[in-house]
Amino acid sequence: MTDVAHKTFVIERELPASPKHAFRFWSDQELKRAWNDCHPDWITLEDSFDFRVGGIEAKRWRMPDGSELAFRADYFDIVAGERIIYGFEMSHGGKRISASLATIQLLPEAGQTRMRFTEQLAFLGTAEAMAARITGTETGFDRLMDILARETASVH
């Protein structure tokens, strides 16, 4: 019997953009890839993106060791420039490793955006693997901040 670890966590980042502009980095497939695709040595086997309430995003990769990792999200609520609520699952080698409910809030703050990401995670693996998964989420948001900062710097 596999134990299930439950964790709710919040990640916040100050994004150097308006909420409307920051929202584009979730709603536009190419912009999302720019900060969310983090393993250039993985081969993409599936990549579908239907960003709307009721839409599904699905990705599947082959990793260098030959195993497959898959991600599938169902979008429940979207308010442009304000919030996104979705459920998602991840699997490795055809076995589900996690299921989550995520909420992204884009809050205007002093000419920028406070992004608040809240995830309720049910993880079906080791504590070390769960910690690595959460760190990976944080690293992705750091990449998003870097892209927005470079974009802002090139405008000035």
CSV table of N, CA and C in Angstrom, one decimal:
chain,number,residue,atom,x,y,z
A,1,MET,N,0.8,-1.2,0.0
A,1,MET,CA,0.0,0.0,0.0
A,1,MET,C,0.9,1.2,0.0
A,2,THR,N,0.6,2.2,-0.9
A,2,THR,CA,1.4,3.4,-1.0
A,2,THR,C,0.8,4.5,-0.1
A,3,ASP,N,1.7,5.1,0.7
A,3,ASP,CA,1.2,6.2,1.5
A,3,ASP,C,1.0,7.5,0.6
A,4,VAL,N,0.0,8.3,1.0
A,4,VAL,CA,-0.2,9.5,0.4
A,4,VAL,C,0.2,10.7,1.3
A,5,ALA,N,1.1,11.5,0.8
A,5,ALA,CA,1.5,12.7,1.6
A,5,ALA,C,0.6,13.9,1.1
A,6,HIS,N,0.1,14.6,2.0
A,6,HIS,CA,-0.7,15.8,1.7
A,6,HIS,C,0.0,17.0,2.1
A,7,LYS,N,0.0,18.0,1.2
A,7,LYS,CA,0.7,19.3,1.6
A,7,LYS,C,0.0,20.4,0.8
A,8,THR,N,-0.3,21.5,1.6
A,8,THR,CA,-0.8,22.7,1.0
A,8,THR,C,0.3,23.7,1.1
A,9,PHE,N,0.7,24.3,0.0
A,9,PHE,CA,1.8,25.3,0.1
A,9,PHE,C,1.4,26.5,-0.8
A,10,VAL,N,2.1,27.6,-0.5
A,10,VAL,CA,1.9,28.9,-1.2
A,10,VAL,C,3.2,29.4,-1.6
A,11,ILE,N,3.3,29.8,-2.9
A,11,ILE,CA,4.5,30.4,-3.4
A,11,ILE,C,4.1,31.8,-4.0
A,12,GLU,N,4.8,32.8,-3.5
A,12,GLU,CA,4.5,34.2,-4.0
A,12,GLU,C,5.8,34.7,-4.7
A,13,ARG,N,5.5,35.5,-5.8
A,13,ARG,CA,6.6,36.1,-6.5
A,13,ARG,C,6.1,37.5,-6.9
A,14,GLU,N,7.0,38.5,-6.9
A,14,GLU,CA,6.7,39.8,-7.4
A,14,GLU,C,7.1,39.8,-8.9
A,15,LEU,N,6.1,40.0,-9.7
A,15,LEU,CA,6.4,40.0,-11.2
A,15,LEU,C,6.4,41.4,-11.7
A,16,PRO,N,7.5,41.8,-12.4
A,16,PRO,CA,7.6,43.2,-12.9
A,16,PRO,C,6.8,43.4,-14.1
A,17,ALA,N,5.5,43.3,-14.0
A,17,ALA,CA,4.5,43.5,-15.1
A,17,ALA,C,3.1,43.7,-14.5
A,18,SER,N,2.2,44.2,-15.3
A,18,SER,CA,0.9,44.4,-14.8
A,18,SER,C,0.2,43.0,-14.8
A,19,PRO,N,-0.9,42.8,-14.0
A,19,PRO,CA,-1.6,41.5,-14.0
A,19,PRO,C,-2.0,41.1,-15.4
A,20,LYS,N,-2.5,42.0,-16.2
A,20,LYS,CA,-2.9,41.7,-17.5
A,20,LYS,C,-1.8,41.1,-18.3
A,21,HIS,N,-0.6,41.7,-18.2
A,21,HIS,CA,0.6,41.3,-19.0
A,21,HIS,C,1.1,39.9,-18.4
A,22,ALA,N,1.1,39.8,-17.1
A,22,ALA,CA,1.6,38.6,-16.5
A,22,ALA,C,0.7,37.4,-16.8
A,23,PHE,N,-0.6,37.7,-16.9
A,23,PHE,CA,-1.6,36.6,-17.2
A,23,PHE,C,-1.3,35.9,-18.6
A,24,ARG,N,-0.7,36.7,-19.5
A,24,ARG,CA,-0.4,36.2,-20.8
A,24,ARG,C,0.6,35.0,-20.8
A,25,PHE,N,1.4,34.9,-19.7
A,25,PHE,CA,2.4,33.9,-19.6
A,25,PHE,C,1.8,32.6,-19.1
A,26,TRP,N,0.5,32.6,-18.8
A,26,TRP,CA,-0.2,31.3,-18.6
A,26,TRP,C,-1.2,31.0,-19.7
A,27,SER,N,-1.7,32.1,-20.4
A,27,SER,CA,-2.8,31.9,-21.3
A,27,SER,C,-2.3,31.7,-22.8
A,28,ASP,N,-1.0,32.0,-23.0
A,28,ASP,CA,-0.4,31.8,-24.4
A,28,ASP,C,0.5,30.7,-24.3
A,29,GLN,N,0.3,29.7,-25.2
A,29,GLN,CA,1.1,28.5,-25.1
A,29,GLN,C,2.6,28.7,-25.3
A,30,GLU,N,3.0,29.5,-26.3
A,30,GLU,CA,4.4,29.8,-26.5
A,30,GLU,C,5.1,30.5,-25.3
A,31,LEU,N,4.3,31.5,-24.7
A,31,LEU,CA,4.9,32.2,-23.6
A,31,LEU,C,5.0,31.3,-22.4
A,32,LYS,N,4.0,30.4,-22.2
A,32,LYS,CA,4.1,29.5,-21.1
A,32,LYS,C,5.3,28.5,-21.2
A,33,ARG,N,5.5,28.1,-22.5
A,33,ARG,CA,6.7,27.2,-22.7
A,33,ARG,C,8.0,27.9,-22.3
A,34,ALA,N,8.1,29.2,-22.6
A,34,ALA,CA,9.3,29.9,-22.3
A,34,ALA,C,9.8,29.8,-20.9
A,35,TRP,N,8.9,29.7,-20.0
A,35,TRP,CA,9.3,29.6,-18.6
A,35,TRP,C,9.0,28.2,-17.9
A,36,ASN,N,8.1,27.4,-18.6
A,36,ASN,CA,7.7,26.2,-18.0
A,36,ASN,C,8.4,25.0,-18.5
A,37,ASP,N,9.0,25.1,-19.7
A,37,ASP,CA,9.7,23.9,-20.3
A,37,ASP,C,11.2,24.1,-19.8
A,38,CYS,N,11.6,23.2,-18.9
A,38,CYS,CA,12.8,23.3,-18.2
A,38,CYS,C,13.9,22.3,-18.5
A,39,HIS,N,13.6,21.3,-19.3
A,39,HIS,CA,14.5,20.2,-19.5
A,39,HIS,C,14.7,20.0,-21.0
A,40,PRO,N,15.7,20.7,-21.6
A,40,PRO,CA,15.9,20.6,-23.0
A,40,PRO,C,16.3,19.2,-23.5
A,41,ASP,N,16.7,18.4,-22.6
A,41,ASP,CA,17.1,17.0,-23.0
A,41,ASP,C,15.9,16.0,-23.0
A,42,TRP,N,14.7,16.5,-22.6
A,42,TRP,CA,13.5,15.7,-22.7
A,42,TRP,C,12.9,15.8,-24.1
A,43,ILE,N,12.4,14.7,-24.6
A,43,ILE,CA,11.7,14.7,-25.9
A,43,ILE,C,10.2,14.8,-25.6
A,44,THR,N,9.6,15.8,-26.2
A,44,THR,CA,8.2,16.0,-26.1
A,44,THR,C,7.4,15.0,-27.0
A,45,LEU,N,6.5,14.3,-26.4
A,45,LEU,CA,5.7,13.3,-27.1
A,45,LEU,C,4.3,13.7,-27.3
A,46,GLU,N,3.8,14.6,-26.4
A,46,GLU,CA,2.5,15.2,-26.5
A,46,GLU,C,2.5,16.6,-26.0
A,47,ASP,N,1.8,17.5,-26.6
A,47,ASP,CA,1.7,18.9,-26.1
A,47,ASP,C,0.4,19.5,-26.6
A,48,SER,N,-0.6,19.4,-25.8
A,48,SER,CA,-1.9,20.0,-26.2
A,48,SER,C,-2.2,21.1,-25.1
A,49,PHE,N,-2.9,22.2,-25.6
A,49,PHE,CA,-3.1,23.3,-24.8
A,49,PHE,C,-4.4,24.0,-25.1
A,50,ASP,N,-5.4,23.8,-24.3
A,50,ASP,CA,-6.7,24.4,-24.5
A,50,ASP,C,-7.1,25.2,-23.3
A,51,PHE,N,-6.6,26.4,-23.3
A,51,PHE,CA,-6.7,27.3,-22.1
A,51,PHE,C,-8.0,28.0,-22.1
A,52,ARG,N,-9.0,27.4,-21.5
A,52,ARG,CA,-10.4,28.0,-21.3
A,52,ARG,C,-11.0,27.2,-20.2
A,53,VAL,N,-12.1,27.7,-19.6
A,53,VAL,CA,-12.8,26.9,-18.6
A,53,VAL,C,-13.4,25.7,-19.3
A,54,GLY,N,-13.1,24.5,-18.7
A,54,GLY,CA,-13.4,23.2,-19.3
A,54,GLY,C,-12.3,22.7,-20.2
A,55,GLY,N,-11.3,23.5,-20.5
A,55,GLY,CA,-10.2,23.1,-21.4
A,55,GLY,C,-9.2,22.2,-20.7
A,56,ILE,N,-8.4,21.5,-21.5
A,56,ILE,CA,-7.4,20.6,-20.9
A,56,ILE,C,-6.1,20.9,-21.5
A,57,GLU,N,-5.1,20.9,-20.6
A,57,GLU,CA,-3.7,20.9,-21.1
A,57,GLU,C,-3.0,19.6,-20.8
A,58,ALA,N,-2.3,19.0,-21.7
A,58,ALA,CA,-1.7,17.7,-21.5
A,58,ALA,C,-0.3,17.8,-22.2
A,59,LYS,N,0.7,17.3,-21.4
A,59,LYS,CA,2.0,17.2,-21.9
A,59,LYS,C,2.6,15.8,-21.5
A,60,ARG,N,3.4,15.3,-22.4
A,60,ARG,CA,4.1,14.0,-22.1
A,60,ARG,C,5.5,14.0,-22.7
A,61,TRP,N,6.4,13.6,-21.9
A,61,TRP,CA,7.8,13.7,-22.3
A,61,TRP,C,8.5,12.3,-22.1
A,62,ARG,N,9.5,12.1,-22.9
A,62,ARG,CA,10.4,11.0,-22.7
A,62,ARG,C,11.7,11.6,-22.1
A,63,MET,N,12.1,11.1,-20.9
A,63,MET,CA,13.3,11.6,-20.3
A,63,MET,C,14.5,10.8,-20.8
A,64,PRO,N,15.7,11.3,-20.5
A,64,PRO,CA,16.9,10.6,-21.0
A,64,PRO,C,17.1,9.2,-20.6
A,65,ASP,N,16.5,8.8,-19.5
A,65,ASP,CA,16.6,7.4,-19.1
A,65,ASP,C,15.6,6.5,-19.8
A,66,GLY,N,14.7,7.1,-20.7
A,66,GLY,CA,13.7,6.3,-21.4
A,66,GLY,C,12.4,6.3,-20.8
A,67,SER,N,12.2,6.7,-19.5
A,67,SER,CA,10.9,6.7,-18.9
A,67,SER,C,10.1,7.9,-19.3
A,68,GLU,N,8.8,7.8,-19.1
A,68,GLU,CA,7.9,8.9,-19.5
A,68,GLU,C,7.3,9.6,-18.3
A,69,LEU,N,7.2,10.9,-18.4
A,69,LEU,CA,6.5,11.8,-17.4
A,69,LEU,C,5.4,12.5,-18.1
A,70,ALA,N,4.2,12.5,-17.5
A,70,ALA,CA,3.0,13.1,-18.1
A,70,ALA,C,2.4,14.1,-17.1
A,71,PHE,N,1.8,15.1,-17.7
A,71,PHE,CA,1.1,16.2,-16.9
A,71,PHE,C,-0.3,16.4,-17.6
A,72,ARG,N,-1.3,16.5,-16.8
A,72,ARG,CA,-2.6,16.8,-17.4
A,72,ARG,C,-3.3,17.7,-16.5
A,73,ALA,N,-3.8,18.8,-17.0
A,73,ALA,CA,-4.6,19.9,-16.2
A,73,ALA,C,-5.9,20.1,-16.8
A,74,ASP,N,-6.9,20.2,-15.9
A,74,ASP,CA,-8.3,20.6,-16.3
A,74,ASP,C,-8.6,22.0,-15.7
A,75,TYR,N,-8.9,22.9,-16.5
A,75,TYR,CA,-9.2,24.3,-16.1
A,75,TYR,C,-10.6,24.5,-15.6
A,76,PHE,N,-10.8,24.9,-14.4
A,76,PHE,CA,-12.1,25.1,-13.7
A,76,PHE,C,-12.6,26.5,-13.7
A,77,ASP,N,-11.7,27.5,-13.6
A,77,ASP,CA,-12.1,28.9,-13.5
A,77,ASP,C,-11.0,29.7,-14.0
A,78,ILE,N,-11.3,30.7,-14.9
A,78,ILE,CA,-10.3,31.6,-15.4
A,78,ILE,C,-11.0,33.0,-15.4
A,79,VAL,N,-10.3,34.0,-14.8
A,79,VAL,CA,-10.7,35.4,-14.9
A,79,VAL,C,-9.4,36.1,-15.4
A,80,ALA,N,-9.5,36.5,-16.7
A,80,ALA,CA,-8.3,37.1,-17.3
A,80,ALA,C,-7.7,38.2,-16.4
A,81,GLY,N,-6.4,38.1,-16.2
A,81,GLY,CA,-5.7,39.1,-15.5
A,81,GLY,C,-5.8,39.0,-14.0
A,82,GLU,N,-6.6,38.0,-13.5
A,82,GLU,CA,-6.9,37.9,-12.0
A,82,GLU,C,-6.6,36.6,-11.4
A,83,ARG,N,-7.2,35.5,-12.0
A,83,ARG,CA,-7.0,34.2,-11.4
A,83,ARG,C,-7.2,33.1,-12.4
A,84,ILE,N,-6.6,31.9,-12.0
A,84,ILE,CA,-6.7,30.7,-12.7
A,84,ILE,C,-6.9,29.6,-11.7
A,85,ILE,N,-7.9,28.7,-11.8
A,85,ILE,CA,-8.0,27.6,-10.9
A,85,ILE,C,-8.1,26.3,-11.8
A,86,TYR,N,-7.2,25.4,-11.4
A,86,TYR,CA,-7.2,24.2,-12.2
A,86,TYR,C,-6.7,23.0,-11.4
A,87,GLY,N,-7.1,21.8,-11.8
A,87,GLY,CA,-6.7,20.6,-11.2
A,87,GLY,C,-5.7,19.9,-12.1
A,88,PHE,N,-4.7,19.3,-11.5
A,88,PHE,CA,-3.8,18.6,-12.4
A,88,PHE,C,-3.2,17.3,-11.8
A,89,GLU,N,-2.8,16.4,-12.6
A,89,GLU,CA,-2.1,15.2,-12.2
A,89,GLU,C,-0.8,15.0,-12.9
A,90,MET,N,0.1,14.3,-12.3
A,90,MET,CA,1.3,14.0,-12.9
A,90,MET,C,1.5,12.5,-12.8
A,91,SER,N,2.1,11.9,-13.8
A,91,SER,CA,2.4,10.4,-13.7
A,91,SER,C,3.8,10.2,-14.3
A,92,HIS,N,4.4,9.1,-13.8
A,92,HIS,CA,5.7,8.7,-14.2
A,92,HIS,C,5.7,7.2,-14.5
A,93,GLY,N,6.1,6.9,-15.7
A,93,GLY,CA,6.0,5.5,-16.2
A,93,GLY,C,4.6,4.9,-16.2
A,94,GLY,N,3.6,5.7,-16.4
A,94,GLY,CA,2.2,5.3,-16.5
A,94,GLY,C,1.6,5.2,-15.1
A,95,LYS,N,2.3,5.5,-14.0
A,95,LYS,CA,1.7,5.5,-12.7
A,95,LYS,C,1.6,6.9,-12.2
A,96,ARG,N,0.4,7.2,-11.7
A,96,ARG,CA,0.1,8.5,-11.1
A,96,ARG,C,1.0,8.8,-9.9
A,97,ILE,N,1.7,9.9,-9.9
A,97,ILE,CA,2.5,10.3,-8.7
A,97,ILE,C,2.0,11.4,-7.9
A,98,SER,N,1.1,12.2,-8.5
A,98,SER,CA,0.5,13.3,-7.7
A,98,SER,C,-0.8,13.8,-8.4
A,99,ALA,N,-1.7,14.4,-7.5
A,99,ALA,CA,-2.9,15.0,-8.0
A,99,ALA,C,-3.0,16.3,-7.1
A,100,SER,N,-3.4,17.4,-7.8
A,100,SER,CA,-3.4,18.7,-7.1
A,100,SER,C,-4.5,19.6,-7.6
A,101,LEU,N,-4.8,20.5,-6.7
A,101,LEU,CA,-5.7,21.6,-7.0
A,101,LEU,C,-4.8,22.9,-6.9
A,102,ALA,N,-4.8,23.7,-7.9
A,102,ALA,CA,-3.9,24.9,-7.9
A,102,ALA,C,-4.8,26.2,-8.2
A,103,THR,N,-4.4,27.2,-7.5
A,103,THR,CA,-5.0,28.5,-7.7
A,103,THR,C,-3.9,29.5,-7.9
A,104,ILE,N,-4.0,30.3,-9.0
A,104,ILE,CA,-3.0,31.4,-9.3
A,104,ILE,C,-3.8,32.7,-9.1
A,105,GLN,N,-3.3,33.6,-8.3
A,105,GLN,CA,-3.9,34.9,-8.2
A,105,GLN,C,-2.9,35.9,-8.6
A,106,LEU,N,-3.4,36.9,-9.4
A,106,LEU,CA,-2.5,37.9,-9.9
A,106,LEU,C,-3.0,39.2,-9.3
A,107,LEU,N,-2.3,39.7,-8.3
A,107,LEU,CA,-2.8,40.9,-7.5
A,107,LEU,C,-2.0,42.1,-7.9
A,108,PRO,N,-2.6,43.2,-8.3
A,108,PRO,CA,-1.9,44.4,-8.6
A,108,PRO,C,-1.3,45.0,-7.3
A,109,GLU,N,0.0,45.4,-7.4
A,109,GLU,CA,0.7,45.9,-6.2
A,109,GLU,C,1.8,46.8,-6.7
A,110,ALA,N,1.7,48.1,-6.4
A,110,ALA,CA,2.7,49.1,-6.7
A,110,ALA,C,3.3,49.0,-8.1
A,111,GLY,N,2.4,49.0,-9.1
A,111,GLY,CA,2.8,49.0,-10.5
A,111,GLY,C,3.3,47.6,-11.0
A,112,GLN,N,3.3,46.6,-10.1
A,112,GLN,CA,3.7,45.3,-10.5
A,112,GLN,C,2.6,44.3,-10.2
A,113,THR,N,2.9,43.0,-10.1
A,113,THR,CA,1.9,42.0,-9.8
A,113,THR,C,2.5,41.1,-8.7
A,114,ARG,N,1.7,40.9,-7.7
A,114,ARG,CA,2.0,39.8,-6.7
A,114,ARG,C,1.3,38.6,-7.2
A,115,MET,N,2.1,37.6,-7.6
A,115,MET,CA,1.6,36.3,-8.0
A,115,MET,C,1.5,35.4,-6.8
A,116,ARG,N,0.4,34.9,-6.5
A,116,ARG,CA,0.2,34.0,-5.4
A,116,ARG,C,-0.3,32.6,-5.9
A,117,PHE,N,0.5,31.6,-5.8
A,117,PHE,CA,0.2,30.3,-6.3
A,117,PHE,C,0.0,29.4,-5.1
A,118,THR,N,-1.2,28.8,-5.0
A,118,THR,CA,-1.6,28.0,-3.9
A,118,THR,C,-1.8,26.6,-4.4
A,119,GLU,N,-1.2,25.6,-3.9
A,119,GLU,CA,-1.4,24.2,-4.4
A,119,GLU,C,-1.7,23.3,-3.2
A,120,GLN,N,-2.8,22.5,-3.4
A,120,GLN,CA,-3.2,21.5,-2.5
A,120,GLN,C,-2.7,20.2,-3.2
A,121,LEU,N,-1.7,19.6,-2.6
A,121,LEU,CA,-1.0,18.4,-3.3
A,121,LEU,C,-1.2,17.1,-2.5
A,122,ALA,N,-1.6,16.1,-3.3
A,122,ALA,CA,-1.6,14.7,-2.8
A,122,ALA,C,-0.5,14.0,-3.5
A,123,PHE,N,0.5,13.6,-2.8
A,123,PHE,CA,1.7,13.1,-3.5
A,123,PHE,C,1.9,11.6,-3.1
A,124,LEU,N,2.1,10.8,-4.1
A,124,LEU,CA,2.2,9.3,-4.0
A,124,LEU,C,3.6,8.8,-4.1
A,125,GLY,N,4.5,9.5,-3.4
A,125,GLY,CA,5.9,9.1,-3.5
A,125,GLY,C,6.7,9.4,-2.2
A,126,THR,N,8.0,9.4,-2.3
A,126,THR,CA,8.8,9.7,-1.1
A,126,THR,C,8.8,11.1,-0.8
A,127,ALA,N,9.1,11.4,0.5
A,127,ALA,CA,9.2,12.8,0.9
A,127,ALA,C,10.3,13.6,0.1
A,128,GLU,N,11.4,12.9,-0.3
A,128,GLU,CA,12.4,13.6,-1.1
A,128,GLU,C,11.9,13.9,-2.4
A,129,ALA,N,11.1,13.0,-3.1
A,129,ALA,CA,10.6,13.3,-4.4
A,129,ALA,C,9.6,14.4,-4.3
A,130,MET,N,8.8,14.5,-3.3
A,130,MET,CA,7.8,15.6,-3.1
A,130,MET,C,8.5,16.9,-2.9
A,131,ALA,N,9.6,16.9,-2.2
A,131,ALA,CA,10.4,18.2,-2.0
A,131,ALA,C,11.0,18.6,-3.3
A,132,ALA,N,11.5,17.7,-4.1
A,132,ALA,CA,12.0,18.0,-5.4
A,132,ALA,C,11.0,18.6,-6.3
A,133,ARG,N,9.8,18.0,-6.3
A,133,ARG,CA,8.7,18.5,-7.1
A,133,ARG,C,8.3,19.9,-6.7
A,134,ILE,N,8.2,20.2,-5.4
A,134,ILE,CA,7.9,21.6,-5.0
A,134,ILE,C,9.0,22.6,-5.4
A,135,THR,N,10.2,22.1,-5.2
A,135,THR,CA,11.4,23.0,-5.6
A,135,THR,C,11.3,23.2,-7.1
A,136,GLY,N,10.9,22.3,-7.9
A,136,GLY,CA,10.8,22.5,-9.4
A,136,GLY,C,9.7,23.5,-9.7
A,137,THR,N,8.7,23.5,-9.0
A,137,THR,CA,7.6,24.5,-9.1
A,137,THR,C,8.2,25.9,-8.9
A,138,GLU,N,8.9,26.0,-7.7
A,138,GLU,CA,9.5,27.3,-7.4
A,138,GLU,C,10.5,27.8,-8.4
A,139,THR,N,11.3,26.9,-9.0
A,139,THR,CA,12.3,27.2,-10.0
A,139,THR,C,11.6,27.7,-11.3
A,140,GLY,N,10.5,27.1,-11.6
A,140,GLY,CA,9.8,27.6,-12.8
A,140,GLY,C,9.3,29.0,-12.6
A,141,PHE,N,8.8,29.3,-11.4
A,141,PHE,CA,8.3,30.7,-11.2
A,141,PHE,C,9.5,31.7,-11.2
A,142,ASP,N,10.7,31.2,-10.7
A,142,ASP,CA,11.9,32.1,-10.8
A,142,ASP,C,12.2,32.3,-12.3
A,143,ARG,N,12.1,31.3,-13.2
A,143,ARG,CA,12.3,31.5,-14.6
A,143,ARG,C,11.3,32.6,-15.1
A,144,LEU,N,10.1,32.5,-14.7
A,144,LEU,CA,9.1,33.4,-15.2
A,144,LEU,C,9.5,34.9,-14.7
A,145,MET,N,9.9,35.0,-13.5
A,145,MET,CA,10.4,36.4,-13.0
A,145,MET,C,11.5,36.9,-13.9
A,146,ASP,N,12.5,36.0,-14.2
A,146,ASP,CA,13.6,36.4,-15.0
A,146,ASP,C,13.2,36.8,-16.4
A,147,ILE,N,12.3,36.1,-17.0
A,147,ILE,CA,11.8,36.4,-18.4
A,147,ILE,C,11.1,37.8,-18.4
A,148,LEU,N,10.3,38.0,-17.4
A,148,LEU,CA,9.6,39.3,-17.3
A,148,LEU,C,10.6,40.4,-17.0
A,149,ALA,N,11.5,40.2,-16.2
A,149,ALA,CA,12.5,41.2,-15.9
A,149,ALA,C,13.3,41.6,-17.1
A,150,ARG,N,13.8,40.6,-17.9
A,150,ARG,CA,14.5,40.8,-19.1
A,150,ARG,C,13.6,41.6,-20.1
A,151,GLU,N,12.4,41.2,-20.2
A,151,GLU,CA,11.4,41.8,-21.1
A,151,GLU,C,11.2,43.3,-20.7
A,152,THR,N,11.1,43.6,-19.4
A,152,THR,CA,10.9,44.9,-18.9
A,152,THR,C,12.2,45.7,-19.2
A,153,ALA,N,13.3,45.2,-19.0
A,153,ALA,CA,14.6,45.9,-19.2
A,153,ALA,C,14.8,46.2,-20.6
A,154,SER,N,14.4,45.4,-21.5
A,154,SER,CA,14.6,45.7,-23.0
A,154,SER,C,13.7,46.8,-23.5
A,155,VAL,N,12.6,47.0,-22.8
A,155,VAL,CA,11.7,48.1,-23.2
A,155,VAL,C,12.2,49.5,-22.8
A,156,HIS,N,13.0,49.5,-21.7
A,156,HIS,CA,13.5,50.8,-21.2
A,156,HIS,C,14.9,51.1,-21.8
